[in-house]
Tab-separated table of C-alpha atoms in Angstrom:
chain	number	residue	atom	x	y	z
A	257	MET	CA	-130.041	-86.657	-49.973
A	258	THR	CA	-127.499	-85.088	-52.375
A	259	GLU	CA	-127.813	-81.517	-51.102
A	260	GLU	CA	-124.781	-80.114	-49.258
A	261	PHE	CA	-124.972	-79.941	-45.474
A	262	HIS	CA	-125.816	-76.481	-44.160
A	263	ARG	CA	-122.412	-75.519	-42.724
A	264	ILE	CA	-120.516	-77.025	-45.654
A	265	ARG	CA	-122.560	-74.879	-48.060
A	266	ARG	CA	-121.069	-71.775	-46.428
A	267	LEU	CA	-117.532	-72.876	-47.306
A	268	PRO	CA	-116.381	-72.043	-50.845
A	269	PRO	CA	-114.254	-74.435	-52.909
A	270	TYR	CA	-110.705	-74.610	-51.573
A	271	VAL	CA	-108.721	-72.038	-53.575
A	272	PHE	CA	-105.424	-73.841	-53.087
A	273	ALA	CA	-106.794	-77.166	-54.370
A	274	SER	CA	-105.935	-76.725	-58.049
A	275	VAL	CA	-102.373	-75.616	-57.263
A	276	ASN	CA	-101.932	-78.508	-54.825
A	277	GLN	CA	-103.224	-80.953	-57.441
A	278	ALA	CA	-100.800	-79.608	-60.026
A	279	LYS	CA	-97.975	-79.871	-57.483
A	280	ALA	CA	-98.847	-83.491	-56.686
A	281	ALA	CA	-99.068	-84.384	-60.386
A	282	ALA	CA	-95.655	-82.829	-61.097
A	283	ARG	CA	-94.070	-84.773	-58.258
A	284	ALA	CA	-95.724	-87.968	-59.488
A	285	ARG	CA	-93.949	-87.379	-62.821
A	286	GLY	CA	-90.654	-87.221	-60.945
A	287	GLU	CA	-90.198	-83.451	-61.198
A	288	ASP	CA	-88.216	-81.632	-58.528
A	289	ILE	CA	-90.680	-79.135	-57.036
A	290	ILE	CA	-89.457	-76.496	-54.594
A	291	ASP	CA	-92.472	-75.960	-52.369
A	292	LEU	CA	-92.634	-72.414	-51.000
A	293	GLY	CA	-96.414	-72.467	-50.779
A	294	MET	CA	-96.792	-73.933	-47.295
A	295	GLY	CA	-96.292	-72.346	-43.876
A	296	ASN	CA	-94.745	-75.483	-42.412
A	297	PRO	CA	-91.430	-74.938	-40.560
A	298	ASP	CA	-88.795	-77.281	-41.952
A	299	SER	CA	-86.253	-77.075	-39.101
A	300	PRO	CA	-86.143	-79.652	-36.293
A	301	THR	CA	-87.550	-78.889	-32.858
A	302	PRO	CA	-84.695	-77.878	-30.489
A	303	PRO	CA	-83.125	-80.955	-28.830
A	304	HIS	CA	-83.862	-80.021	-25.205
A	305	ILE	CA	-87.590	-79.902	-25.996
A	306	VAL	CA	-87.512	-83.268	-27.750
A	307	GLN	CA	-85.542	-84.753	-24.859
A	308	LYS	CA	-88.175	-83.610	-22.356
A	309	LEU	CA	-90.874	-85.258	-24.473
A	310	VAL	CA	-88.901	-88.527	-24.613
A	311	GLU	CA	-88.276	-88.437	-20.870
A	312	THR	CA	-91.926	-87.787	-20.034
A	313	VAL	CA	-93.459	-90.254	-22.477
A	314	GLN	CA	-91.545	-93.069	-20.770
A	315	ASN	CA	-93.616	-92.502	-17.638
A	316	PRO	CA	-96.801	-94.622	-17.958
A	317	ARG	CA	-98.621	-92.234	-15.615
A	318	ALA	CA	-98.459	-89.598	-18.358
A	319	HIS	CA	-100.415	-91.725	-20.839
A	320	GLY	CA	-103.940	-91.043	-19.593
A	321	TYR	CA	-106.363	-88.250	-20.321
A	322	SER	CA	-104.886	-84.833	-19.742
A	323	VAL	CA	-106.509	-81.523	-18.738
A	324	SER	CA	-108.528	-79.710	-21.410
A	325	LYS	CA	-107.402	-76.235	-20.352
A	326	GLY	CA	-103.762	-77.311	-19.977
A	327	ILE	CA	-101.774	-78.623	-17.039
A	328	PRO	CA	-101.123	-75.964	-14.348
A	329	GLY	CA	-97.385	-75.877	-14.995
A	330	LEU	CA	-97.952	-75.083	-18.658
A	331	ARG	CA	-100.370	-72.255	-17.949
A	332	LYS	CA	-97.898	-70.822	-15.433
A	333	ALA	CA	-95.121	-71.073	-18.023
A	334	LEU	CA	-97.171	-69.103	-20.550
A	335	ALA	CA	-97.925	-66.462	-17.916
A	336	GLY	CA	-94.199	-66.276	-17.184
A	337	TYR	CA	-93.429	-65.796	-20.878
A	338	TYR	CA	-95.907	-62.913	-21.109
A	339	GLU	CA	-94.400	-61.202	-18.086
A	340	ARG	CA	-90.820	-61.559	-19.388
A	341	ARG	CA	-91.552	-60.713	-23.013
A	342	PHE	CA	-94.366	-58.160	-22.823
A	343	ASN	CA	-94.409	-57.024	-19.171
A	344	VAL	CA	-97.990	-58.343	-18.986
A	345	LYS	CA	-99.198	-60.098	-15.844
A	346	LEU	CA	-101.665	-62.932	-16.350
A	347	ASN	CA	-103.568	-65.085	-13.881
A	348	PRO	CA	-102.765	-68.629	-15.097
A	349	ASP	CA	-106.003	-69.963	-13.594
A	350	THR	CA	-108.460	-67.504	-15.152
A	351	GLU	CA	-106.658	-65.693	-17.990
A	352	VAL	CA	-104.777	-68.516	-19.745
A	353	ILE	CA	-105.845	-71.680	-21.548
A	354	ALA	CA	-103.766	-74.111	-23.586
A	355	THR	CA	-105.110	-74.947	-27.044
A	356	LEU	CA	-104.308	-77.482	-29.758
A	357	GLY	CA	-102.534	-74.788	-31.739
A	358	SER	CA	-103.791	-71.229	-32.138
A	359	LYS	CA	-105.997	-72.268	-35.089
A	360	GLU	CA	-108.058	-74.693	-33.000
A	361	GLY	CA	-108.350	-72.171	-30.195
A	362	LEU	CA	-109.638	-69.426	-32.447
A	363	ALA	CA	-112.140	-71.699	-34.180
A	364	ASN	CA	-113.523	-73.014	-30.883
A	365	LEU	CA	-113.772	-69.518	-29.419
A	366	ALA	CA	-115.719	-68.501	-32.517
A	367	SER	CA	-118.195	-71.293	-31.798
A	368	ALA	CA	-118.373	-70.305	-28.128
A	369	ILE	CA	-119.183	-66.612	-28.599
A	370	THR	CA	-121.026	-66.440	-31.937
A	371	SER	CA	-124.751	-66.446	-32.576
A	372	PRO	CA	-126.145	-66.900	-36.097
A	373	GLY	CA	-126.279	-63.512	-37.791
A	374	ASP	CA	-123.565	-61.872	-35.683
A	375	THR	CA	-121.189	-59.601	-37.594
A	376	ILE	CA	-117.440	-60.115	-37.240
A	377	LEU	CA	-114.807	-57.714	-38.589
A	378	VAL	CA	-111.952	-59.535	-40.316
A	379	PRO	CA	-108.936	-58.158	-42.217
A	380	ASN	CA	-108.846	-59.036	-45.894
A	381	PRO	CA	-106.536	-60.647	-46.908
A	382	SER	CA	-105.943	-62.786	-43.835
A	383	TYR	CA	-105.310	-66.350	-42.712
A	384	PRO	CA	-108.433	-68.352	-43.705
A	385	ILE	CA	-109.440	-69.478	-40.180
A	386	HIS	CA	-109.877	-65.828	-39.157
A	387	GLN	CA	-112.827	-65.626	-41.508
A	388	PHE	CA	-114.081	-69.170	-41.834
A	389	GLY	CA	-113.964	-70.020	-38.146
A	390	PHE	CA	-116.751	-67.506	-37.686
A	391	ILE	CA	-118.564	-68.388	-40.909
A	392	ILE	CA	-118.759	-72.008	-39.742
A	393	ALA	CA	-120.168	-70.723	-36.434
A	394	GLY	CA	-122.958	-68.907	-38.308
A	395	ALA	CA	-121.658	-65.338	-38.342
A	396	SER	CA	-121.567	-62.822	-41.155
A	397	VAL	CA	-118.116	-61.457	-41.920
A	398	ARG	CA	-117.364	-57.871	-42.896
A	399	SER	CA	-113.973	-57.259	-44.470
A	400	ILE	CA	-111.709	-54.428	-43.368
A	401	PRO	CA	-108.277	-53.355	-44.675
A	402	ALA	CA	-105.373	-55.446	-43.377
A	403	THR	CA	-102.915	-52.587	-42.841
A	404	PRO	CA	-102.223	-51.459	-39.226
A	405	ASP	CA	-102.825	-47.770	-39.864
A	406	ASP	CA	-105.468	-45.056	-40.149
A	407	THR	CA	-107.015	-46.841	-43.125
A	408	MET	CA	-108.030	-49.747	-40.891
A	409	LEU	CA	-109.179	-47.453	-38.087
A	410	ARG	CA	-111.395	-45.397	-40.418
A	411	ALA	CA	-112.857	-48.584	-41.883
A	412	LEU	CA	-113.670	-49.809	-38.378
A	413	GLU	CA	-115.537	-46.599	-37.614
A	414	ARG	CA	-117.573	-46.976	-40.820
A	415	ALA	CA	-118.256	-50.635	-40.082
A	416	VAL	CA	-119.736	-49.834	-36.682
A	417	ARG	CA	-121.957	-47.107	-38.149
A	418	HIS	CA	-123.237	-49.221	-41.033
A	419	SER	CA	-123.424	-52.782	-39.687
A	420	VAL	CA	-126.678	-54.218	-38.350
A	421	PRO	CA	-126.339	-55.754	-35.859
A	422	LYS	CA	-123.312	-53.941	-34.472
A	423	PRO	CA	-120.151	-56.062	-34.842
A	424	THR	CA	-119.428	-58.481	-32.027
A	425	ALA	CA	-115.700	-58.913	-32.495
A	426	LEU	CA	-112.670	-57.827	-34.480
A	427	ILE	CA	-109.787	-60.063	-35.603
A	428	VAL	CA	-106.247	-58.715	-35.876
A	429	ASN	CA	-103.040	-60.557	-36.791
A	430	PHE	CA	-99.623	-58.869	-36.553
A	431	PRO	CA	-97.077	-59.991	-37.691
A	432	SER	CA	-99.623	-61.022	-40.232
A	433	ASN	CA	-100.130	-64.052	-42.408
A	434	PRO	CA	-100.027	-63.610	-45.384
A	435	THR	CA	-99.094	-59.924	-45.681
A	436	ALA	CA	-96.210	-59.798	-43.130
A	437	TYR	CA	-97.419	-56.445	-41.731
A	438	LEU	CA	-96.269	-55.491	-38.225
A	439	ALA	CA	-98.149	-53.287	-35.735
A	440	ASP	CA	-96.661	-51.135	-32.993
A	441	LEU	CA	-98.029	-50.466	-29.530
A	442	ASP	CA	-99.381	-47.028	-30.489
A	443	PHE	CA	-101.634	-48.656	-33.083
A	444	TYR	CA	-102.848	-51.161	-30.509
A	445	LYS	CA	-103.653	-48.308	-28.113
A	446	GLU	CA	-105.963	-46.747	-30.699
A	447	LEU	CA	-107.509	-50.126	-31.452
A	448	VAL	CA	-108.179	-50.853	-27.781
A	449	ALA	CA	-109.677	-47.391	-27.229
A	450	PHE	CA	-112.003	-47.962	-30.203
A	451	ALA	CA	-113.050	-51.439	-29.057
A	452	ARG	CA	-113.712	-50.360	-25.462
A	453	ARG	CA	-115.750	-47.383	-26.636
A	454	GLU	CA	-117.840	-49.521	-29.004
A	455	GLU	CA	-117.941	-52.599	-26.702
A	456	ILE	CA	-116.415	-54.911	-29.310
A	457	PHE	CA	-114.146	-57.847	-28.487
A	458	ILE	CA	-110.680	-58.047	-30.074
A	459	LEU	CA	-109.175	-61.414	-30.951
A	460	SER	CA	-105.461	-60.989	-31.634
A	461	ASP	CA	-103.513	-63.720	-33.437
A	462	LEU	CA	-99.876	-63.385	-32.332
A	463	ALA	CA	-98.589	-66.683	-33.725
A	464	TYR	CA	-95.525	-64.988	-35.276
A	465	ALA	CA	-94.536	-62.977	-32.197
A	466	GLU	CA	-90.893	-64.091	-32.312
A	467	ILE	CA	-90.330	-64.013	-36.085
A	468	TYR	CA	-89.202	-60.436	-36.757
A	469	PHE	CA	-86.164	-58.965	-38.480
A	470	GLY	CA	-85.993	-55.198	-37.909
A	471	ASP	CA	-86.081	-52.727	-35.041
A	472	LEU	CA	-89.810	-53.171	-34.394
A	473	VAL	CA	-90.246	-56.020	-31.916
A	474	PRO	CA	-93.865	-57.221	-32.144
A	475	PRO	CA	-95.793	-56.188	-29.006
A	476	SER	CA	-98.778	-57.833	-27.394
A	477	ILE	CA	-102.102	-56.037	-27.504
A	478	LEU	CA	-102.493	-57.067	-23.850
A	479	ALA	CA	-99.685	-54.619	-22.977
A	480	VAL	CA	-102.147	-51.757	-23.556
A	481	PRO	CA	-103.789	-50.669	-20.275
A	482	GLY	CA	-107.406	-51.845	-20.237
A	483	ALA	CA	-106.911	-54.291	-23.105
A	484	LYS	CA	-107.904	-57.270	-21.000
A	485	ASP	CA	-111.371	-55.721	-20.656
A	486	ILE	CA	-112.060	-56.597	-24.292
A	487	ALA	CA	-109.184	-58.609	-25.775
A	488	VAL	CA	-107.910	-62.154	-25.949
A	489	GLU	CA	-104.687	-63.118	-27.684
A	490	PHE	CA	-103.665	-66.378	-29.353
A	491	THR	CA	-100.056	-67.524	-29.406
A	492	SER	CA	-98.380	-70.686	-30.616
A	493	LEU	CA	-95.187	-72.664	-30.211
A	494	SER	CA	-95.375	-73.788	-33.861
A	495	LYS	CA	-93.127	-71.129	-35.374
A	496	THR	CA	-91.232	-69.927	-32.289
A	497	TYR	CA	-89.796	-73.375	-31.512
A	498	CYS	CA	-90.424	-75.228	-34.809
A	499	MET	CA	-93.156	-77.294	-33.137
A	500	ALA	CA	-95.862	-77.067	-35.809
A	501	GLY	CA	-96.878	-80.737	-35.718
A	502	TRP	CA	-96.947	-80.796	-31.909
A	503	ARG	CA	-100.125	-78.627	-31.967
A	504	MET	CA	-99.455	-76.504	-28.908
A	505	GLY	CA	-100.930	-73.038	-28.571
A	506	PHE	CA	-102.574	-70.722	-26.072
A	507	ALA	CA	-105.227	-68.109	-25.557
A	508	ALA	CA	-104.712	-65.409	-22.933
A	509	GLY	CA	-106.490	-62.288	-21.768
A	510	ASN	CA	-110.114	-61.429	-21.056
A	511	GLU	CA	-111.514	-63.717	-18.345
A	512	ARG	CA	-114.973	-63.944	-19.886
A	513	LEU	CA	-113.619	-65.056	-23.264
A	514	ILE	CA	-111.187	-67.504	-21.658
A	515	ALA	CA	-114.034	-68.959	-19.566
A	516	ALA	CA	-116.174	-69.369	-22.704
A	517	LEU	CA	-113.367	-71.157	-24.542
A	518	THR	CA	-112.629	-73.315	-21.498
A	519	ARG	CA	-116.253	-74.377	-21.234
A	520	ILE	CA	-116.688	-75.322	-24.889
A	521	LYS	CA	-113.333	-77.160	-25.007
A	522	SER	CA	-114.307	-79.189	-21.952
A	523	TYR	CA	-116.998	-80.801	-24.130
A	524	LEU	CA	-114.726	-81.331	-27.141
A	525	ASP	CA	-111.314	-82.573	-26.021
A	526	TYR	CA	-109.108	-83.686	-23.145
A	527	GLY	CA	-106.270	-81.374	-24.090
A	528	ALA	CA	-102.944	-82.174	-25.683
A	529	PHE	CA	-101.073	-85.362	-24.780
A	530	THR	CA	-99.475	-84.687	-21.369
A	531	PRO	CA	-95.867	-85.312	-22.511
A	532	ILE	CA	-96.331	-82.674	-25.203
A	533	GLN	CA	-97.531	-80.214	-22.581
A	534	VAL	CA	-94.547	-80.997	-20.357
A	535	ALA	CA	-92.206	-80.495	-23.315
A	536	ALA	CA	-93.949	-77.176	-24.012
A	537	VAL	CA	-93.112	-76.104	-20.446
A	538	ALA	CA	-89.463	-76.919	-21.220
A	539	ALA	CA	-89.696	-74.773	-24.350
A	540	LEU	CA	-91.112	-71.735	-22.541
A	541	ASN	CA	-88.999	-72.006	-19.379
A	542	GLY	CA	-85.788	-73.343	-20.910
A	543	PRO	CA	-82.914	-71.665	-22.774
A	544	GLN	CA	-84.136	-69.191	-25.381
A	545	ASP	CA	-81.051	-68.985	-27.596
A	546	CYS	CA	-82.831	-71.405	-29.941
A	547	VAL	CA	-85.485	-68.732	-30.575
A	548	ALA	CA	-82.829	-66.219	-31.631
A	549	ASP	CA	-81.249	-68.885	-33.849
A	550	ILE	CA	-84.573	-69.616	-35.557
A	551	ARG	CA	-85.174	-65.897	-36.083
A	552	ALA	CA	-81.701	-65.475	-37.603
A	553	LEU	CA	-82.337	-68.448	-39.893
A	554	TYR	CA	-85.517	-66.889	-41.295
A	555	LYS	CA	-83.778	-63.537	-41.736
A	556	GLU	CA	-80.989	-65.166	-43.743
A	557	ARG	CA	-83.554	-66.945	-45.901
A	558	ARG	CA	-85.521	-63.738	-46.369
A	559	ASP	CA	-82.425	-61.905	-47.584
A	560	VAL	CA	-81.520	-64.693	-50.038
A	561	LEU	CA	-85.068	-64.826	-51.420
A	562	ILE	CA	-85.575	-61.078	-51.803
A	563	ARG	CA	-82.130	-60.502	-53.357
A	564	GLY	CA	-82.683	-63.333	-55.793
A	565	LEU	CA	-86.136	-62.109	-56.847
A	566	HIS	CA	-84.992	-58.504	-57.225
A	567	ALA	CA	-82.123	-59.711	-59.414
A	568	GLY	CA	-84.709	-61.174	-61.778
A	569	GLY	CA	-86.785	-58.005	-61.960
A	570	TRP	CA	-89.477	-59.073	-59.467
A	571	ASP	CA	-89.814	-56.213	-57.002
A	572	VAL	CA	-90.998	-57.933	-53.839
A	573	PRO	CA	-91.092	-55.960	-50.549
A	574	SER	CA	-88.746	-57.313	-47.894
A	575	PRO	CA	-90.884	-58.522	-44.975
A	576	GLU	CA	-90.075	-57.229	-41.491
A	577	GLY	CA	-91.719	-60.190	-39.789
A	578	SER	CA	-93.433	-63.581	-40.198
A	579	MET	CA	-92.048	-66.380	-42.372
A	580	PHE	CA	-93.557	-65.132	-45.629
A	581	ALA	CA	-93.032	-62.632	-48.413
A	582	TRP	CA	-96.188	-61.057	-49.835
A	583	ALA	CA	-95.353	-60.624	-53.499
A	584	PRO	CA	-97.290	-58.564	-56.065
A	585	ILE	CA	-97.670	-60.525	-59.289
A	586	PRO	CA	-95.260	-59.174	-61.947
A	587	GLU	CA	-96.951	-56.915	-64.494
A	588	PRO	CA	-96.929	-59.288	-67.521
A	589	PHE	CA	-98.898	-61.891	-65.522
A	590	ARG	CA	-101.234	-59.660	-63.544
A	591	GLU	CA	-104.288	-60.140	-65.730
A	592	MET	CA	-104.259	-63.929	-65.305
A	593	GLY	CA	-104.793	-63.709	-61.538
A	594	SER	CA	-102.992	-65.351	-58.645
A	595	VAL	CA	-104.237	-68.927	-59.138
A	596	GLU	CA	-103.266	-69.193	-62.807
A	597	PHE	CA	-99.969	-67.396	-62.173
A	598	SER	CA	-99.151	-69.860	-59.379
A	599	LYS	CA	-99.896	-72.792	-61.681
A	600	LEU	CA	-97.771	-71.305	-64.475
A	601	LEU	CA	-94.863	-70.669	-62.102
A	602	LEU	CA	-95.116	-74.263	-60.911
A	603	LYS	CA	-95.229	-75.609	-64.471
A	604	GLU	CA	-92.380	-73.558	-65.951
A	605	ALA	CA	-90.103	-72.896	-62.959
A	606	GLY	CA	-90.862	-75.841	-60.678
A	607	VAL	CA	-91.590	-73.503	-57.751
A	608	ALA	CA	-94.823	-73.672	-55.761
A	609	VAL	CA	-96.283	-70.570	-54.105
A	610	ALA	CA	-99.674	-69.835	-52.518
A	611	PRO	CA	-102.143	-67.781	-54.592
A	612	GLY	CA	-103.231	-64.626	-52.802
A	613	LEU	CA	-106.893	-65.240	-53.626
A	614	GLY	CA	-106.850	-68.041	-51.055
A	615	PHE	CA	-106.542	-65.416	-48.312
A	616	GLY	CA	-109.548	-63.345	-49.428
A	617	GLU	CA	-110.641	-61.449	-52.506
A	618	HIS	CA	-108.325	-58.550	-51.649
A	619	GLY	CA	-105.410	-60.958	-51.818
A	620	GLU	CA	-105.910	-61.197	-55.568
A	621	GLY	CA	-102.916	-59.809	-57.422
A	622	PHE	CA	-100.426	-61.300	-54.942
A	623	VAL	CA	-98.812	-64.607	-54.056
A	624	ARG	CA	-97.437	-65.698	-50.694
A	625	ILE	CA	-93.902	-67.112	-50.708
A	626	GLY	CA	-92.798	-69.095	-47.649
A	627	LEU	CA	-89.296	-69.072	-46.180
A	628	VAL	CA	-89.553	-72.820	-45.681
A	629	GLU	CA	-86.545	-74.143	-47.588
A	630	ASN	CA	-82.831	-73.871	-46.860
A	631	THR	CA	-80.756	-71.166	-48.528
A	632	GLN	CA	-79.387	-73.525	-51.185
A	633	ARG	CA	-82.903	-74.466	-52.287
A	634	LEU	CA	-84.013	-70.832	-52.146
A	635	ARG	CA	-81.136	-69.866	-54.448
A	636	GLN	CA	-82.148	-72.704	-56.745
A	637	ALA	CA	-85.736	-71.420	-56.674
A	638	THR	CA	-84.793	-67.815	-57.439
A	639	ARG	CA	-82.555	-68.910	-60.344
A	640	ALA	CA	-85.473	-70.870	-61.792
A	641	ILE	CA	-87.819	-67.929	-61.265
A	642	ARG	CA	-85.366	-65.555	-62.944
A	643	GLY	CA	-85.267	-67.838	-65.968
A	644	PHE	CA	-89.062	-67.987	-66.002
A	645	LEU	CA	-89.379	-64.190	-65.800
A	646	SER	CA	-86.769	-63.626	-68.492
A	647	ALA	CA	-88.554	-66.039	-70.834
A	648	HIS	CA	-91.688	-63.893	-70.456
A	649	GLY	CA	-89.929	-60.594	-71.117
A	650	VAL	CA	-89.304	-59.403	-67.559
A	651	LYS	CA	-85.948	-57.636	-67.555
A	652	ALA	CA	-83.496	-57.754	-64.674
A	653	PRO	CA	-82.350	-54.394	-63.314
A	654	PRO	CA	-79.007	-53.304	-64.854
A	655	SER	CA	-77.222	-53.328	-61.502
A	656	SER	CA	-77.858	-57.061	-61.059
A	657	ALA	CA	-77.030	-58.189	-64.582
A	658	SER	CA	-73.385	-58.775	-63.761
A	659	LYS	CA	-73.953	-60.052	-60.219
A	660	PRO	CA	-75.372	-63.575	-60.346
A	661	GLU	CA	-76.446	-65.214	-57.134
A	662	PRO	CA	-73.685	-67.378	-55.631
A	663	VAL	CA	-74.111	-71.109	-55.996
A	664	GLU	CA	-73.670	-73.304	-52.922
A	665	SER	CA	-72.102	-76.707	-53.305
């Protein structure tokens, strides 16, 4: 009776566990740890959304079981968002379902459409649920490059030729977690043409649709003509409106996939608490200046973080989207790997980051740094990191030697 249960055996030890344990131990000793390892928004939910929740929760009629697929007004609100933002028309009755966050939706769809032995194509590195949602459902996962370019497209062609059975579905995630890559509509057009030709479903994770900083505004794959023949897309209010703990997401697109998710969810849950769904309607239909404010906040944090790291000699690419920087481990530490580097950075600089290995074997050599602290704390973190790097022989570029980061009071 000591043998692991079958599905648990398919899950490897949690890569982040040792870093999280070290973080907890440091805090227990009273150390000030700046935690940039999580993807948890730290800003409050906009007041008009909270007010709608408070107003609705005071109505006793809203306290009963809700609707598993989402109340009609919420599904209509999501359809309205897609039409305004992406010029995509959706039928709220057959092409939209509310989920308990995009993570739950993707995992339950994996269970709905996967047979043991199916092959699923997943970018590597990627957010863990993209891979493990299907592994839990009994599928085999084949890794493909995570970059939205010809490298991924060529790998997809090879995967179809050399996989037995032929892949069932492909996962994409742009803006991506953890790599912060963005895709444009031309790339999606090629992806949709490939998937329609090979009769492969596409599951697009668009949780970071509104967190972008440059000229490229993240599109929806559903904006490609014919995409709804093979694609479903997951979105979330977690990052867009700082509603992570509210657990409100959506799936939209292909009717067959939406019907499969609807059916399996009807056996598993009664949907989100009705007041949360009503508040989500207020988020989608209400004033959107809060979204621009949240985007500007992350951009300011990104600039502070990247400037501070560059000043210490850590050449980290500036992300064009998402709430993360995907940072190659500095050369003197590369041999130790991402887990040990993360633990050393925590020990000597008091800054927690996420080891890249936790996002797949091709994430080794990187760490993910979250934009989840205010600018004062980010400046504090980069000063500590600069001291850490200097102590290990990493030299700051000459241009930054006389330009220390400003200190906020």
